[in-house]
mmCIF file of C-alpha atoms in Angstrom:
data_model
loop_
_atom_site.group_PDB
_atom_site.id
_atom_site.type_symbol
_atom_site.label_atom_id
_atom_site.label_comp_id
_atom_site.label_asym_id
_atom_site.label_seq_id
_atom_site.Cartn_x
_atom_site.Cartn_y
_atom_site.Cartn_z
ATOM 1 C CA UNK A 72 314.064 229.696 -115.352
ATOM 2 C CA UNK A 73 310.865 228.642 -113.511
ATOM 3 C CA UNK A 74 308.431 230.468 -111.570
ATOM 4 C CA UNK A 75 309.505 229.306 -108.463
ATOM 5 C CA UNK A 76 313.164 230.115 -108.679
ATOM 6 C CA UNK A 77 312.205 234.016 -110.324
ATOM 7 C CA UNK A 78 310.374 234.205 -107.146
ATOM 8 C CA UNK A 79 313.257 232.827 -104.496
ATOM 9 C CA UNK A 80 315.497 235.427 -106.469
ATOM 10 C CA UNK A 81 313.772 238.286 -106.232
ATOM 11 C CA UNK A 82 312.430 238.040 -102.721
ATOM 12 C CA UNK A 83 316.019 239.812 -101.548
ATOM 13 C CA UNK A 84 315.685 242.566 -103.635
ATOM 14 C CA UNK A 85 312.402 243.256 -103.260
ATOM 15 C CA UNK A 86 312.500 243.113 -99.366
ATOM 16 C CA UNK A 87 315.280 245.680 -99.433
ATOM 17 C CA UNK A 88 313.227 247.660 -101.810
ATOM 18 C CA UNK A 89 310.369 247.424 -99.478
ATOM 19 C CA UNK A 90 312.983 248.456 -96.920
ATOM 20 C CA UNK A 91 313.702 251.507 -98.482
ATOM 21 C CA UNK A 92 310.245 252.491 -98.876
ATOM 22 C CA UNK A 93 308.967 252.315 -95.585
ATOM 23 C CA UNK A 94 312.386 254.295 -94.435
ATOM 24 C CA UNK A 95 311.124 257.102 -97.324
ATOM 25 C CA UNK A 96 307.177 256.810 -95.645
ATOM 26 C CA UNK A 97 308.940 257.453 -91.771
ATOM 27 C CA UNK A 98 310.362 260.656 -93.431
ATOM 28 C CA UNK A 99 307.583 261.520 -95.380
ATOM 29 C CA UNK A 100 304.360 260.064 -93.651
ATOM 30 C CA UNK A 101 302.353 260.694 -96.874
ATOM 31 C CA UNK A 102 304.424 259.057 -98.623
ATOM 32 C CA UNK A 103 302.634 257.102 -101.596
ATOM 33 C CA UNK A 104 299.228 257.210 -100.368
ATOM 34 C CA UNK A 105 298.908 261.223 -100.647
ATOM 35 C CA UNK A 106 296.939 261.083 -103.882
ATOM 36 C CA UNK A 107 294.576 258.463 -102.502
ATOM 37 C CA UNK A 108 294.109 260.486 -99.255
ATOM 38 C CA UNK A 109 293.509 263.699 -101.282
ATOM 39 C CA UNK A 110 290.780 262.040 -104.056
ATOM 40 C CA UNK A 111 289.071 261.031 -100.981
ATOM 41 C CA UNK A 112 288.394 264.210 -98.930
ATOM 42 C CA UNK A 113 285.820 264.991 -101.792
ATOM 43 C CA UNK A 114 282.422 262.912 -101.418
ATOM 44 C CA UNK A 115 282.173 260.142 -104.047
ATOM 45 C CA UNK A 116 277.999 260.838 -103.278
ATOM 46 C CA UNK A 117 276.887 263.553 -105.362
ATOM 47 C CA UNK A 118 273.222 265.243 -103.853
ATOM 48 C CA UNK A 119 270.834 267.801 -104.944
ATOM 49 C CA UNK A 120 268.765 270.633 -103.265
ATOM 50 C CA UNK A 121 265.367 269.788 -104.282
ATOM 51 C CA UNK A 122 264.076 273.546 -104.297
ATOM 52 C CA UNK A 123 265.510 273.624 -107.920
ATOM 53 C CA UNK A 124 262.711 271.215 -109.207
ATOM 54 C CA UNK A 125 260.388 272.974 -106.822
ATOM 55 C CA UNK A 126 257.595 273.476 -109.897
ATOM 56 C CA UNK A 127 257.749 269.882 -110.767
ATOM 57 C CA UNK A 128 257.665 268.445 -107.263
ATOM 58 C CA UNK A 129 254.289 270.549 -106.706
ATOM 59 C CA UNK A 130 253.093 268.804 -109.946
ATOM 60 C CA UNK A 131 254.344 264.800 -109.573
ATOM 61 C CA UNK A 132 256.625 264.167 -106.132
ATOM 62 C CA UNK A 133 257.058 260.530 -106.746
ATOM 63 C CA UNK A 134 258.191 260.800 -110.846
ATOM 64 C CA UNK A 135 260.497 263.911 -110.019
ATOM 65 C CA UNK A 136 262.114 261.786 -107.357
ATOM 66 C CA UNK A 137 262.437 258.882 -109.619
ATOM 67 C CA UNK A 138 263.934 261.446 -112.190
ATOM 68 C CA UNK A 139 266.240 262.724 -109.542
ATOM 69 C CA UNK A 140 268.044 259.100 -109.185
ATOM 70 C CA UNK A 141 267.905 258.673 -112.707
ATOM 71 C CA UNK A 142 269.753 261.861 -113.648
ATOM 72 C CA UNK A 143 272.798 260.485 -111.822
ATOM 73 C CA UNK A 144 271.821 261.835 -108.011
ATOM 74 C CA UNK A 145 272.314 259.490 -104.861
ATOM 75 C CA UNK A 146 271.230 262.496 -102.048
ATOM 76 C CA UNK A 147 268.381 265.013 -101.868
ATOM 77 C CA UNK A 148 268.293 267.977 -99.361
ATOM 78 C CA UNK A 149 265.107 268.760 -98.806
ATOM 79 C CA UNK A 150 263.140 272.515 -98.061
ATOM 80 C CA UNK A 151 260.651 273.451 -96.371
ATOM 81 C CA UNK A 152 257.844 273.787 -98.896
ATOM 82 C CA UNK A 153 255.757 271.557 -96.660
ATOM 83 C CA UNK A 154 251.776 271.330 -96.003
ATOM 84 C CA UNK A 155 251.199 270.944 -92.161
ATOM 85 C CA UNK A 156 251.720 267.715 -90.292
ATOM 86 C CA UNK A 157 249.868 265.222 -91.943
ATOM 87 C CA UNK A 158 251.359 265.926 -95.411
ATOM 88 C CA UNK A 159 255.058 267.432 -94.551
ATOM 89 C CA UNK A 160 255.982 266.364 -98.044
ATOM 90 C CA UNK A 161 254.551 267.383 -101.105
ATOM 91 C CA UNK A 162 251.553 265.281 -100.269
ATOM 92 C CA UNK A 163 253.345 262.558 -98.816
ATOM 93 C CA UNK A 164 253.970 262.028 -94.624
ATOM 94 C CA UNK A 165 257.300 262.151 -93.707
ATOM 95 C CA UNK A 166 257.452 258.170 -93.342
ATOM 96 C CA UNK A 167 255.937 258.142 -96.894
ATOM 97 C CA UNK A 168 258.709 260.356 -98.773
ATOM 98 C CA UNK A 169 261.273 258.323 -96.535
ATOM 99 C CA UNK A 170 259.871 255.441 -98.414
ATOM 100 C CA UNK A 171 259.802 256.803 -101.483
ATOM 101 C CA UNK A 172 263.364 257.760 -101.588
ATOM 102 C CA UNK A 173 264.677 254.298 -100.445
ATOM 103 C CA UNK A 174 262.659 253.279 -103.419
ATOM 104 C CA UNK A 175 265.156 255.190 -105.727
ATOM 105 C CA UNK A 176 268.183 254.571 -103.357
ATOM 106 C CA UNK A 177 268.169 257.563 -102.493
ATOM 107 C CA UNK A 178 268.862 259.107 -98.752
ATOM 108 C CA UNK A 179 268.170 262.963 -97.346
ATOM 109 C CA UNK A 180 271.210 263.679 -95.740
ATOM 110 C CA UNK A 181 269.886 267.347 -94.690
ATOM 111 C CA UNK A 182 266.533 269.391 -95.053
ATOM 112 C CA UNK A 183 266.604 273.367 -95.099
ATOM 113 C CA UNK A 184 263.880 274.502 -92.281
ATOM 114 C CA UNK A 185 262.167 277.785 -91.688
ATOM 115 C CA UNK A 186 263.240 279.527 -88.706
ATOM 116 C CA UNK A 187 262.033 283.082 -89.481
ATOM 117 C CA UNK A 188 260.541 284.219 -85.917
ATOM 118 C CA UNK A 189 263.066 282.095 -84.058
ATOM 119 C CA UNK A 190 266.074 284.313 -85.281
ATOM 120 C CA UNK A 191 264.135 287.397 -84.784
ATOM 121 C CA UNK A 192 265.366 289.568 -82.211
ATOM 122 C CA UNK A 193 262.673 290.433 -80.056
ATOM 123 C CA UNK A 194 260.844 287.273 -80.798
ATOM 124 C CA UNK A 195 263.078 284.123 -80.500
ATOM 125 C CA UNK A 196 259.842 281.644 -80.496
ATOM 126 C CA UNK A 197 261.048 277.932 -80.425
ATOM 127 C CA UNK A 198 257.850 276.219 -81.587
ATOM 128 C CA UNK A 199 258.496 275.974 -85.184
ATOM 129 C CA UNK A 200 262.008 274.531 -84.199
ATOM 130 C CA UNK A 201 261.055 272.037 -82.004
ATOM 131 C CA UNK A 202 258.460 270.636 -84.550
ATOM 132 C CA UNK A 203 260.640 270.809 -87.356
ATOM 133 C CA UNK A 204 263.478 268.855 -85.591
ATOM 134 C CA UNK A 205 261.118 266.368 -85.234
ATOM 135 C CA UNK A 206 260.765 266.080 -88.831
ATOM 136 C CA UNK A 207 264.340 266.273 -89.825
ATOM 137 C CA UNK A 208 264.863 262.861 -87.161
ATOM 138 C CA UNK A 209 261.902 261.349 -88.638
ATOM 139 C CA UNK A 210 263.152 261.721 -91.863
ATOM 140 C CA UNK A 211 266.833 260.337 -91.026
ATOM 141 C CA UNK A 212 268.857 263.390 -91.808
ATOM 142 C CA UNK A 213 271.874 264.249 -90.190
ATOM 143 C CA UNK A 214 271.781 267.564 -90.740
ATOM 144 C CA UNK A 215 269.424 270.755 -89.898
ATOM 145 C CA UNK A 216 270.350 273.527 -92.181
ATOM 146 C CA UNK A 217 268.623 277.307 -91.571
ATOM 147 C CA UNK A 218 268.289 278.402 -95.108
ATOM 148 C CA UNK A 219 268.163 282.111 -94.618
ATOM 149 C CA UNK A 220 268.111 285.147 -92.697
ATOM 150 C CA UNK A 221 264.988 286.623 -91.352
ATOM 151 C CA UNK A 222 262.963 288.421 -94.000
ATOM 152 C CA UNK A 223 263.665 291.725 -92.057
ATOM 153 C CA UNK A 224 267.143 291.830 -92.241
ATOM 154 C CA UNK A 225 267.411 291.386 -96.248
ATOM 155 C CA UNK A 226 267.812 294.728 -96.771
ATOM 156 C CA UNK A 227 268.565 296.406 -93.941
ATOM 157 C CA UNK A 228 271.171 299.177 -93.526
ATOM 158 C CA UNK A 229 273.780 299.666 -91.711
ATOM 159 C CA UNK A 230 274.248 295.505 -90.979
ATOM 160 C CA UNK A 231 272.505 295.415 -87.367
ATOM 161 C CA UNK A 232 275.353 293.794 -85.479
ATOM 162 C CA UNK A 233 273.037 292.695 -82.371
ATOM 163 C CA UNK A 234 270.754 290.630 -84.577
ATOM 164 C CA UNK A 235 273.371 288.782 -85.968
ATOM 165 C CA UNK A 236 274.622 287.868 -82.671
ATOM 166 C CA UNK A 237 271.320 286.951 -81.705
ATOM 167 C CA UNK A 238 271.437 284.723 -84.554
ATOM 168 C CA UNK A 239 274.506 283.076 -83.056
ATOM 169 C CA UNK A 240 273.190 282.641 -79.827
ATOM 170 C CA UNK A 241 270.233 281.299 -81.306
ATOM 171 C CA UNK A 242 272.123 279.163 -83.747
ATOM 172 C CA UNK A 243 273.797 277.680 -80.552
ATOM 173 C CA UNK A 244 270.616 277.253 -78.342
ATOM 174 C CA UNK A 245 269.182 274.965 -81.363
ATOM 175 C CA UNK A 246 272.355 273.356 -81.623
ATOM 176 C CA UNK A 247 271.752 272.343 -78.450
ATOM 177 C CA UNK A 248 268.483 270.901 -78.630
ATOM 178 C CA UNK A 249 269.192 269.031 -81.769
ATOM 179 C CA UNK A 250 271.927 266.733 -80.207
ATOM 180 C CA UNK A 251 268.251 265.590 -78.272
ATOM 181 C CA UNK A 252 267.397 263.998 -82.122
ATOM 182 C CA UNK A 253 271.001 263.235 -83.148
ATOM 183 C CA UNK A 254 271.121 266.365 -85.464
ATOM 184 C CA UNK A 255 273.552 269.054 -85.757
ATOM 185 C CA UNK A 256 272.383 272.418 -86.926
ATOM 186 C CA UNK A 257 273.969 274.102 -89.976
ATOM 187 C CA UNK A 258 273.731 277.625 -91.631
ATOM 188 C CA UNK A 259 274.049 278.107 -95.449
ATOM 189 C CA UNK A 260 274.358 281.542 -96.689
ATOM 190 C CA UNK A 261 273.314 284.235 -99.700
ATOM 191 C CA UNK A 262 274.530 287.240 -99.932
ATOM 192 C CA UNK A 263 273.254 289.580 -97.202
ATOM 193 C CA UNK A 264 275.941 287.854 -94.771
ATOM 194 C CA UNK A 265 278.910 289.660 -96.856
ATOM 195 C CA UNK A 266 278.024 292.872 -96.745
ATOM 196 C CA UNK A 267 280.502 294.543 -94.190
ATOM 197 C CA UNK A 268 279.144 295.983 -90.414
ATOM 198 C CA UNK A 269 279.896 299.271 -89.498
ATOM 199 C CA UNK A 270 283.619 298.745 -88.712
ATOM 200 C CA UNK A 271 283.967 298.535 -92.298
ATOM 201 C CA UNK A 272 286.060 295.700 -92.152
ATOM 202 C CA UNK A 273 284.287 292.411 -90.521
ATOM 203 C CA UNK A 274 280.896 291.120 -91.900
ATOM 204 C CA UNK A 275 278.170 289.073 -90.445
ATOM 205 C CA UNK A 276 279.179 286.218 -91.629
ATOM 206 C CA UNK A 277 281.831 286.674 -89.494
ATOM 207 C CA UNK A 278 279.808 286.811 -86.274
ATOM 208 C CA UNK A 279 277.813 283.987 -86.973
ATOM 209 C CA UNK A 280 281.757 282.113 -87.714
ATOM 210 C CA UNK A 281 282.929 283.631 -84.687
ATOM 211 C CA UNK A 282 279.825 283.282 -82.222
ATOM 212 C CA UNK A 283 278.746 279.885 -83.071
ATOM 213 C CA UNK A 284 280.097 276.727 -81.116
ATOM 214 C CA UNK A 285 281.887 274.712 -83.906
ATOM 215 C CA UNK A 286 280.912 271.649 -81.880
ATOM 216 C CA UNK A 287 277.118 273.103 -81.928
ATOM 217 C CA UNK A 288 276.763 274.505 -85.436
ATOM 218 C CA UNK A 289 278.424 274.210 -89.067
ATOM 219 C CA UNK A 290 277.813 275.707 -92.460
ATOM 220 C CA UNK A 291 276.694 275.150 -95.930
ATOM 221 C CA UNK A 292 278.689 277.249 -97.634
ATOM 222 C CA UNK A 293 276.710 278.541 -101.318
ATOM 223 C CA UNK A 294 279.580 278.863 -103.743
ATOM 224 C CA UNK A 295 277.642 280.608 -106.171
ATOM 225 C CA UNK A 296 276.403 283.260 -103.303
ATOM 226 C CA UNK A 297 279.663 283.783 -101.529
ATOM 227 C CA UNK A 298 280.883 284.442 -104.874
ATOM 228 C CA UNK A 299 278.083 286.677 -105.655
ATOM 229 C CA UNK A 300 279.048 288.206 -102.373
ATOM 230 C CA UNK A 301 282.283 289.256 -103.182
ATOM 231 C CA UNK A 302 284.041 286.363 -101.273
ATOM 232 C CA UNK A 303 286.942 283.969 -102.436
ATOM 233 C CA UNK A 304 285.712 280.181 -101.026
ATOM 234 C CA UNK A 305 289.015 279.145 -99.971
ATOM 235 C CA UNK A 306 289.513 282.000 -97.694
ATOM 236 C CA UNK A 307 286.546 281.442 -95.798
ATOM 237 C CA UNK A 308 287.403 277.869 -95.271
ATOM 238 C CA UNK A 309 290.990 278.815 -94.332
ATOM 239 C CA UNK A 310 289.359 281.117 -91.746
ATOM 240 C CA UNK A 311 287.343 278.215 -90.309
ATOM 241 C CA UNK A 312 288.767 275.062 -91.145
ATOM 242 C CA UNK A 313 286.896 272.533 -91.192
ATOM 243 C CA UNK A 314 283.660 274.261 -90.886
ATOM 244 C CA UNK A 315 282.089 273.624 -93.805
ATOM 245 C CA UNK A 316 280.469 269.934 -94.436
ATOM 246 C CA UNK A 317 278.166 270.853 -96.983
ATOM 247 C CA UNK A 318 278.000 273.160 -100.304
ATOM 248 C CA UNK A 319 276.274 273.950 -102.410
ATOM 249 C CA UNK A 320 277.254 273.349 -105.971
ATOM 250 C CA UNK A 321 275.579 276.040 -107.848
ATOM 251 C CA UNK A 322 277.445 278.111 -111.103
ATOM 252 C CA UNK A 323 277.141 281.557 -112.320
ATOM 253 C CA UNK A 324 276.310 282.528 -115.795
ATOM 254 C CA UNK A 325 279.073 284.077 -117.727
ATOM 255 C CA UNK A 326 277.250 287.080 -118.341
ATOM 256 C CA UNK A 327 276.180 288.464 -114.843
ATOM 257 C CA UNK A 328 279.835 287.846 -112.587
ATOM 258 C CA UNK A 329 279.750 290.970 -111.335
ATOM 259 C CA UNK A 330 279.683 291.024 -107.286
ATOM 260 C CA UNK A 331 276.802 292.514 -104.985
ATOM 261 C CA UNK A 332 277.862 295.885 -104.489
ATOM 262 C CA UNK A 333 277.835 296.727 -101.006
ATOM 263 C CA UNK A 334 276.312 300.179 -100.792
ATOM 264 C CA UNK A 335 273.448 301.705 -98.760
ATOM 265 C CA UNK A 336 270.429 301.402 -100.209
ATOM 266 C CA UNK A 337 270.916 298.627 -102.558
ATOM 267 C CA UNK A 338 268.176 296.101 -102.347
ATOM 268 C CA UNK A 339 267.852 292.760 -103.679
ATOM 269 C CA UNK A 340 265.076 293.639 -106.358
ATOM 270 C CA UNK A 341 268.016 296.296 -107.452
ATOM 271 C CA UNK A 342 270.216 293.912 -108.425
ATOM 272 C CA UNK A 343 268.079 291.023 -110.067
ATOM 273 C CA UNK A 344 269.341 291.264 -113.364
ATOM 274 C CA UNK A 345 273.020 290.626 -112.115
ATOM 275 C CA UNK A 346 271.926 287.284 -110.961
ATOM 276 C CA UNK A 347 271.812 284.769 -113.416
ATOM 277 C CA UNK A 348 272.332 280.678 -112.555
ATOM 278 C CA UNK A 349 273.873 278.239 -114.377
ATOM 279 C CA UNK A 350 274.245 274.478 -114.869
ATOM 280 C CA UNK A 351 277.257 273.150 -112.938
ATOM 281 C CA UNK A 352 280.618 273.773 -115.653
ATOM 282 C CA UNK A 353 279.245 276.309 -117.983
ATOM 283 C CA UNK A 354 279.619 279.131 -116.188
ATOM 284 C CA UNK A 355 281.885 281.027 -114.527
ATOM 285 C CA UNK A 356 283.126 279.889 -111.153
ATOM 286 C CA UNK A 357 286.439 277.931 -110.849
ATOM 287 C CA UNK A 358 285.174 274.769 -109.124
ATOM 288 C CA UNK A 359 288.410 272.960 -109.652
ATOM 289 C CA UNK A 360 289.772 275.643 -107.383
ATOM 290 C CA UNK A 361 287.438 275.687 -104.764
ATOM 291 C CA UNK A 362 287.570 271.522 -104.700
ATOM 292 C CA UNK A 363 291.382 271.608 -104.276
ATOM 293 C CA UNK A 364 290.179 272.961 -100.561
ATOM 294 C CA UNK A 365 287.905 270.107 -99.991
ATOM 295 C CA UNK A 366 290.197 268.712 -97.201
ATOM 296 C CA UNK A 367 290.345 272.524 -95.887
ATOM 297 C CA UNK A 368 286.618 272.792 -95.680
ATOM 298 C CA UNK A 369 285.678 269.088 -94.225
ATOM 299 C CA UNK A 370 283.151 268.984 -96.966
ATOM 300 C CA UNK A 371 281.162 266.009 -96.575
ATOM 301 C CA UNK A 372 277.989 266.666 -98.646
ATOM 302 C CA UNK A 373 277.269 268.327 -102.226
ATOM 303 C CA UNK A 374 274.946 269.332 -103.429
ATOM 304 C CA UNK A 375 273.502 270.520 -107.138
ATOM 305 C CA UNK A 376 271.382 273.383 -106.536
ATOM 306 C CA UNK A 377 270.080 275.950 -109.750
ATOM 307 C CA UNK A 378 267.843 278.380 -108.684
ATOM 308 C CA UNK A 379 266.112 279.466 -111.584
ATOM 309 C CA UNK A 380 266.524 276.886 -114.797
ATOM 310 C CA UNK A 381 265.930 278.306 -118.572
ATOM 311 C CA UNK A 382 266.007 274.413 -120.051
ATOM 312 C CA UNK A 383 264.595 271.470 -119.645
ATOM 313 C CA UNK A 384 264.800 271.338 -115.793
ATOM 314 C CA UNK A 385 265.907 267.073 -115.652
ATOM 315 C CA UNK A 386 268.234 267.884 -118.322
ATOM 316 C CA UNK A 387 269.636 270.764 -116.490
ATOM 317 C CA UNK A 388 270.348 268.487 -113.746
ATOM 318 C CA UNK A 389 271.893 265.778 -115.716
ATOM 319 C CA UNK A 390 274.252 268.057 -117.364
ATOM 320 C CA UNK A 391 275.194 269.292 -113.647
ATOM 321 C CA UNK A 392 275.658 266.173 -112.084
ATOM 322 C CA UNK A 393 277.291 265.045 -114.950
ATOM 323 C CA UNK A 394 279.879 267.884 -115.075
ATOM 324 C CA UNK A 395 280.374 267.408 -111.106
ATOM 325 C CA UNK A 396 280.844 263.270 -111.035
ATOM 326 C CA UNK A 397 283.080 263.632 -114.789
ATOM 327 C CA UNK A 398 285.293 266.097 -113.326
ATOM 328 C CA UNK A 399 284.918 267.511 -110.195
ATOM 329 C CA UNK A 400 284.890 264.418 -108.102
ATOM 330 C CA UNK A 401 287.805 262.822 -110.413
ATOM 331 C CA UNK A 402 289.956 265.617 -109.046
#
């Protein structure tokens, strides 16, 4: 039987197959592309927060950037470890490490920026934010992440409730002004945010959720810190879907899970021994989990991050980013 006629006799069939199918995808809409659609909601980019090599950019910017690419990395988020305007970079002007990165192919999706007096109650100066903005555009990021509460709330007890929703109307007012520079503002958490207000039942993580203009400002969400904070990831993203472009990929060592306890008086230097990092996969944190929720969270960004490193530091982040593009984005 020839080619020709295999094809002219199969052509029936397979149009009434094809029939059938496309009845099956009007019931079913997901039909046969549902495991493509669900591979893709996780970022096929993998990124890293460059405050773990912090040491070794101080010592050699350009050869811990090239090390960066080479360990497997296509993003940095930077931090704001910078030197004043004419050397924003480690040394380098922000056109410079723009440069530098395109070298490696590699592009700075987001930048963590100080914002200390801005979100102080009482204070609310805008300087540092408007200069800082500048930097982020000039640098081509998309995103402007505050890093961190101010310094004065770390400890503070009982959870002030006003200065977190100053921080939300703050968070807003920037959001506002970065639109200006075709940025969108973005909070990433530690701890602190968990503990629970005076109702006993809310947190101030859920102000800042609740207060903030999704269409103003979004969050990088720390796994290892939310975990550390006594929070399951996929319940915060079920609480604001969507919310959540950008994590932080960062594991806990097996021997320090326990959770921040939330008690009066407890301060961070209390608890240092009870956080301990590890690289991405050896520790304890169920990642596999938490990426099932991709889709949930509207994560568009990861990003490695290890805060303190007992190896090799460019081996540490080769084994992460090798853990999180073997496995993790396979899911």
């Amino acid at each position: 039987m020839t080619f020709k006629l295999k094809v002219m006799q199969t052509r029936r069939s397979f149009l009434q197959q094809a029939a059938l199918v496309a009845a099956g995808l009007a019931i079913h809409p997901i039909g046969l592309s549902s495991c493509s659609e669900k591979k893709s909601m996780i970022p096929r980019k993998l990124g890293i927060q460059l405050y773990t090599l912090r040491d070794e950019l101080a010592k050699d910017v350009r050869s811990t950037i090239a090390k960066v690419a080479e360990a497997g990395y296509e993003q940095v988020e930077t931090f704001y470890s910078y030197e004043g305007p004419a050397s924003n970079f480690w040394g380098l002007s922000t056109q410079e490490f723009k440069a530098l990165l395109q070298q490696h192919n590699l592009t700075t999706p987001s930048g963590h920026y100080q914002l200390n007096d801005y979100l102080t109650k009482g204070n609310g100066n805008d300087s540092a934010l408007k200069a800082q903005l500048e930097i982020a555009a000039a640098a081509g990021q998309s995103y402007f992440t505050v890093p961190i509460p101010p310094l004065y709330l770390w400890d503070k007890y009982p959870v002030p409730v006003d200065d977190y929703k100053f921080i939300a109307t703050q968070l807003n007012r920037a959001g506002e002004l970065a639109k200006a520079s075709n940025l969108k503002v973005a909070y990433h958490n530690h701890f602190w945010e968990f503990r629970k207000l005076p109702d006993g039942q809310s947190t101030a993580y859920d102000i800042l959720l609740n207060e903030t203009d999704p269409a103003l400002v979004a969050f990088e969400l720390d796994l290892f810190w939310a975990v550390k904070g006594g929070q399951n990831p996929d319940d915060l993203f079920n609480k604001a879907k969507g919310r959540f472009p950008m994590w932080h990929v960062k594991d806990m060592d097996k021997t320090a899970t326990a959770s921040v306890p939330d008690t009066v008086g407890v301060r961070i230097q209390d608890i240092e021994s009870e956080i301990k990092f590890a690289e991405v996969g050896s520790g304890s944190i169920d990642f596999k989990d938490i990426f099932a929720h991709a889709e949930t969270a509207g994560v568009q960004y990861l990003f490695v991050e290890q805060d303190r490193i007992t190896i090799d530091p460019f081996e540490s982040i080769r084994k992460s980013a090798a853990y999180v593009k073997g496995t993790l984005m396979k899911a």
